[in-house]
Amino acid sequence: FGFESFKYNSFEQLCINYCNEALQQQFNRFVLKNEQSEYEREGIEWAFISFPDNEEVLQLIDKKGAGILNILDDQCRTPGTSDKTFCQTLYKKCTSHPRFEANFRHQGANKFAVNHYAGPVEYSSDGFVEKNTDDLPKEASDLLLASSSEIVKELAMIISNHSPVNSPGKSPTPRNRKGSSKMTVGIQFSRQLKELRDKIDVTSPHYVRCLKPNDLLVPDHFNPLIISDQLRYAGVIEAIRVSRVGYPHRYTHDAFVSRYRLLAQAEIKKAQCVVKQAKPVHVVVDTVAKSIWKKMQCEIEGNHEKNIGQPNLVKIGLQVGKTKVFLRRSPYEIIEQLRGKKNTESATLIQKIARGYINQRQYQSFLRKALKVQCIIRGFKAKNAVHKRRCNYRSTVIQKHWRKTYQLRRFVSIIIFARWLQKYKRGKQGRRRYEYLNRIRKAVLVQKYWRCVSAKIYF
């Protein structure tokens, strides 16, 4: 069912928690019985494992004459009883019980508390008598028994806890109903629980616990407080504690050697060289026991150089059986710590070698790639240099021809312009001389005519 503890707990919660108490006791005894039988079968030294038994709680609930369910059953069978009279009887008979609690506040509110294995739970007695009786109303029962259908009558007699001895068509009389004896819900639940435990005892049970991660019903949300409460109420924490009292960790010889041989590599090699070879499991156990004993003594005495003597396997909590090796919690944690340290060192060494090899391969690969890249870059640079030189040579040739052409054209232009200037200058000078000579000629001509006229006049 799962242990239940709410703000208001009634008859249903008492039945459910009673079932959990019984199954928890059955589980504890089953685990211890299997463990102790395995210890005897393996032939190791062991002492009886004591654990807190919840027999007191079960006696408080189902003990004949003094248990809560039996008191409630008596109250249901007695006419004129109520929840209040049930509480008063409960306070008188159960107050002295160590698992029962009913202070003045509880008594004033008709409540009581039971110290279960998962913690105290406060129950309210309201409705206990009615829920335990679980009777149909008289009118409904009479109506079903007076039906003309035989099936309905038979169902009514089953519900009313009557035996179908009446003839068809004849309804049972009130006298027959008064003489019948009906089992209450609490007693019926207790008997069914006993039958369930008897069936579990003759089987090989496997326990599965379902946990709810949160009360919000949303994914990807883990509430540690709710999980811890469920583990405690389901008895898982108590079961783990009971299991850890003995030898909770056990390995077969092959599995132990396979798991912890790295802690005794040198000793195993030495043992293989001896004529009378010891079993590997004993070699590993002796080596591991020395390491555990040394560490335990150093932690106790605080002296790492003192002679610590030979290890005691029983005190260490490490024993070798016929087919298995048994470890308690403390040596298991120490040996796992040593194994983890050795694994870390080995992993570091492997990583160092692997990383060195990988880096060396990478370095060689980088060298080859760098050389290839250098060759490509150098070839590219050489090509660029040759191309640049070719471009310079070609540009020089082009510049030479261009300059030659340019200078030639400029020279020709200068010559043409000089010739034009000379022609223009010489033409201008010739025209000036021609005008000068022409004026002289005209002056001579004018003088000639003037002298001729003057001579004529004079003559």
Tab-separated table of C-alpha atoms in Angstrom, residues 77-281:
chain	number	residue	atom	x	y	z
A	77	ARG	CA	-20.728	-6.116	18.361
A	78	THR	CA	-21.948	-4.373	21.521
A	79	PRO	CA	-25.269	-2.472	21.147
A	80	GLY	CA	-25.317	1.252	21.839
A	81	THR	CA	-21.612	1.899	21.280
A	82	SER	CA	-20.095	4.878	19.493
A	83	ASP	CA	-16.743	6.319	18.541
A	84	LYS	CA	-16.514	7.984	21.959
A	85	THR	CA	-17.057	4.750	23.889
A	86	PHE	CA	-14.510	3.075	21.623
A	87	CYS	CA	-11.941	5.769	22.512
A	88	GLN	CA	-12.682	5.473	26.219
A	89	THR	CA	-12.130	1.709	26.107
A	90	LEU	CA	-8.984	2.221	24.050
A	91	TYR	CA	-7.572	4.697	26.570
A	92	LYS	CA	-8.203	2.280	29.456
A	93	LYS	CA	-6.579	-0.764	27.832
A	94	CYS	CA	-3.761	0.715	25.731
A	95	THR	CA	-2.482	3.748	27.635
A	96	SER	CA	0.337	1.753	29.227
A	97	HIS	CA	1.560	0.440	25.856
A	98	PRO	CA	4.911	2.019	24.809
A	99	ARG	CA	3.759	2.442	21.219
A	100	PHE	CA	0.452	4.045	22.116
A	101	GLU	CA	0.071	7.738	22.883
A	102	ALA	CA	-3.023	9.618	24.072
A	103	ASN	CA	-2.439	12.867	25.920
A	104	PHE	CA	-5.085	15.284	27.201
A	105	ARG	CA	-5.366	16.973	23.823
A	106	HIS	CA	-5.939	13.618	22.103
A	107	GLN	CA	-8.503	12.505	24.681
A	108	GLY	CA	-10.401	15.760	24.410
A	109	ALA	CA	-10.698	15.381	20.621
A	110	ASN	CA	-11.259	11.560	20.672
A	111	LYS	CA	-7.907	10.958	19.007
A	112	PHE	CA	-4.922	8.702	19.618
A	113	ALA	CA	-1.432	8.249	18.166
A	114	VAL	CA	0.557	5.149	17.242
A	115	ASN	CA	4.350	5.168	16.958
A	116	HIS	CA	4.908	3.251	13.728
A	117	TYR	CA	8.298	2.258	12.341
A	118	ALA	CA	8.190	5.277	10.010
A	119	GLY	CA	7.141	7.698	12.733
A	120	PRO	CA	4.160	8.628	14.926
A	121	VAL	CA	0.741	8.973	13.269
A	122	GLU	CA	-2.257	10.654	14.865
A	123	TYR	CA	-5.630	9.032	14.183
A	124	SER	CA	-9.095	10.520	14.597
A	125	SER	CA	-11.718	8.036	15.853
A	126	ASP	CA	-14.562	9.751	14.004
A	127	GLY	CA	-16.354	7.104	11.932
A	128	PHE	CA	-14.303	4.145	13.203
A	129	VAL	CA	-17.341	2.141	14.382
A	130	GLU	CA	-19.397	2.856	11.285
A	131	LYS	CA	-16.551	2.094	8.855
A	132	ASN	CA	-15.649	-1.099	10.701
A	133	THR	CA	-19.257	-2.355	10.689
A	134	ASP	CA	-19.836	-1.423	7.023
A	135	ASP	CA	-23.546	-2.454	7.094
A	136	LEU	CA	-26.116	-1.739	4.444
A	137	PRO	CA	-29.125	0.252	5.609
A	138	LYS	CA	-31.893	-2.053	6.870
A	139	GLU	CA	-34.346	-0.674	4.320
A	140	ALA	CA	-31.989	-1.433	1.426
A	141	SER	CA	-31.294	-4.945	2.709
A	142	ASP	CA	-35.023	-5.703	3.155
A	143	LEU	CA	-35.754	-4.305	-0.274
A	144	LEU	CA	-33.186	-6.580	-1.934
A	145	LEU	CA	-34.299	-9.642	0.064
A	146	ALA	CA	-37.933	-9.036	-0.912
A	147	SER	CA	-37.099	-9.000	-4.617
A	148	SER	CA	-38.796	-11.476	-6.938
A	149	SER	CA	-35.487	-12.199	-8.718
A	150	GLU	CA	-33.567	-15.134	-7.316
A	151	ILE	CA	-30.234	-13.599	-8.368
A	152	VAL	CA	-30.977	-10.380	-6.481
A	153	LYS	CA	-32.044	-12.393	-3.430
A	154	GLU	CA	-28.860	-14.443	-3.500
A	155	LEU	CA	-26.750	-11.313	-3.821
A	156	ALA	CA	-28.675	-9.730	-0.945
A	157	MET	CA	-28.057	-12.780	1.236
A	158	ILE	CA	-24.330	-12.709	0.352
A	159	ILE	CA	-24.134	-8.998	1.164
A	160	SER	CA	-26.098	-9.500	4.389
A	161	ASN	CA	-23.841	-12.462	5.268
A	162	HIS	CA	-26.798	-14.875	5.211
A	163	SER	CA	-26.625	-18.420	3.975
A	164	PRO	CA	-29.025	-19.117	1.063
A	165	VAL	CA	-30.999	-21.841	2.809
A	166	ASN	CA	-34.456	-20.381	2.319
A	167	SER	CA	-36.704	-21.760	-0.311
A	168	PRO	CA	-37.207	-19.836	-3.549
A	169	GLY	CA	-39.757	-17.103	-3.316
A	170	LYS	CA	-39.585	-16.907	0.485
A	171	SER	CA	-37.715	-13.983	1.986
A	172	PRO	CA	-35.621	-14.525	5.114
A	173	THR	CA	-37.275	-13.559	8.378
A	174	PRO	CA	-35.886	-11.009	10.815
A	175	ARG	CA	-35.224	-13.847	13.214
A	176	ASN	CA	-32.866	-15.455	10.762
A	177	ARG	CA	-31.096	-12.133	10.241
A	178	LYS	CA	-30.607	-11.593	13.956
A	179	GLY	CA	-29.100	-15.005	14.390
A	180	SER	CA	-26.439	-14.412	11.764
A	181	SER	CA	-22.900	-13.351	12.650
A	182	LYS	CA	-21.146	-10.868	10.346
A	183	MET	CA	-17.385	-10.323	10.274
A	184	THR	CA	-16.242	-6.721	10.721
A	185	VAL	CA	-13.937	-4.969	8.279
A	186	GLY	CA	-11.002	-4.837	10.709
A	187	ILE	CA	-11.071	-8.549	11.545
A	188	GLN	CA	-11.564	-9.440	7.882
A	189	PHE	CA	-8.630	-7.229	6.916
A	190	SER	CA	-6.471	-8.820	9.628
A	191	ARG	CA	-7.291	-12.345	8.441
A	192	GLN	CA	-6.621	-11.491	4.802
A	193	LEU	CA	-3.321	-9.929	5.795
A	194	LYS	CA	-2.373	-13.096	7.705
A	195	GLU	CA	-3.232	-15.205	4.642
A	196	LEU	CA	-1.112	-12.882	2.492
A	197	ARG	CA	1.851	-13.238	4.849
A	198	ASP	CA	1.466	-17.024	4.860
A	199	LYS	CA	1.544	-17.018	1.038
A	200	ILE	CA	4.614	-14.760	1.002
A	201	ASP	CA	6.429	-17.032	3.463
A	202	VAL	CA	6.170	-20.024	1.096
A	203	THR	CA	7.338	-18.062	-1.958
A	204	SER	CA	10.474	-16.215	-3.060
A	205	PRO	CA	9.320	-12.615	-2.965
A	206	HIS	CA	10.835	-9.673	-4.818
A	207	TYR	CA	10.028	-6.172	-3.616
A	208	VAL	CA	9.396	-3.239	-5.958
A	209	ARG	CA	8.838	0.271	-4.642
A	210	CYS	CA	7.351	3.011	-6.827
A	211	LEU	CA	8.263	6.601	-5.931
A	212	LYS	CA	6.573	9.830	-6.974
A	213	PRO	CA	9.198	12.510	-7.792
A	214	ASN	CA	6.950	15.488	-7.002
A	215	ASP	CA	3.425	16.481	-6.014
A	216	LEU	CA	2.980	18.850	-8.978
A	217	LEU	CA	2.646	16.029	-11.548
A	218	VAL	CA	5.138	17.711	-13.869
A	219	PRO	CA	8.105	16.109	-15.664
A	220	ASP	CA	11.793	16.826	-15.008
A	221	HIS	CA	11.178	17.976	-11.422
A	222	PHE	CA	12.796	15.971	-8.595
A	223	ASN	CA	11.937	16.891	-4.985
A	224	PRO	CA	14.453	15.239	-2.589
A	225	LEU	CA	12.300	15.876	0.482
A	226	ILE	CA	9.308	14.032	-0.976
A	227	ILE	CA	11.522	11.163	-2.145
A	228	SER	CA	13.135	10.789	1.305
A	229	ASP	CA	9.714	10.759	2.975
A	230	GLN	CA	8.461	8.083	0.590
A	231	LEU	CA	11.578	5.965	1.153
A	232	ARG	CA	11.173	6.256	4.909
A	233	TYR	CA	7.433	5.547	4.868
A	234	ALA	CA	7.874	2.615	2.468
A	235	GLY	CA	10.427	1.035	4.809
A	236	VAL	CA	13.254	1.155	2.271
A	237	ILE	CA	15.581	3.123	4.559
A	238	GLU	CA	14.883	0.720	7.424
A	239	ALA	CA	15.480	-2.254	5.118
A	240	ILE	CA	18.784	-0.815	3.974
A	241	ARG	CA	19.804	-0.194	7.580
A	242	VAL	CA	18.957	-3.796	8.522
A	243	SER	CA	20.853	-5.078	5.492
A	244	ARG	CA	23.929	-2.991	6.363
A	245	VAL	CA	24.089	-4.402	9.879
A	246	GLY	CA	25.510	-7.672	8.507
A	247	TYR	CA	27.639	-8.074	5.394
A	248	PRO	CA	25.795	-5.994	2.806
A	249	HIS	CA	28.468	-6.404	0.124
A	250	ARG	CA	29.339	-9.835	-1.191
A	251	TYR	CA	31.092	-11.117	-4.293
A	252	THR	CA	31.840	-14.504	-5.721
A	253	HIS	CA	35.510	-15.462	-5.671
A	254	ASP	CA	35.928	-14.838	-9.401
A	255	ALA	CA	34.085	-11.527	-9.245
A	256	PHE	CA	36.140	-10.366	-6.249
A	257	VAL	CA	39.430	-11.290	-7.922
A	258	SER	CA	38.319	-9.678	-11.171
A	259	ARG	CA	37.300	-6.460	-9.398
A	260	TYR	CA	40.193	-6.046	-6.942
A	261	ARG	CA	43.144	-7.882	-8.481
A	262	LEU	CA	44.685	-4.576	-9.515
A	263	LEU	CA	45.386	-3.981	-5.791
A	264	ALA	CA	47.541	-7.136	-5.597
A	265	GLN	CA	49.209	-7.510	-8.990
A	266	ALA	CA	52.719	-7.998	-7.565
A	267	GLU	CA	51.545	-10.475	-4.885
A	268	ILE	CA	49.647	-12.559	-7.453
A	269	LYS	CA	52.761	-12.781	-9.646
A	270	LYS	CA	54.868	-13.835	-6.639
A	271	ALA	CA	52.293	-16.461	-5.656
A	272	GLN	CA	52.354	-17.923	-9.175
A	273	CYS	CA	56.107	-18.465	-8.913
A	274	VAL	CA	55.809	-20.492	-5.699
A	275	VAL	CA	55.625	-24.269	-5.983
A	276	LYS	CA	52.592	-24.496	-3.708
A	277	GLN	CA	50.390	-21.938	-5.345
A	278	ALA	CA	47.720	-20.190	-3.251
A	279	LYS	CA	44.310	-19.372	-4.599
A	280	PRO	CA	44.131	-15.921	-6.173
A	281	VAL	CA	41.177	-14.954	-3.977
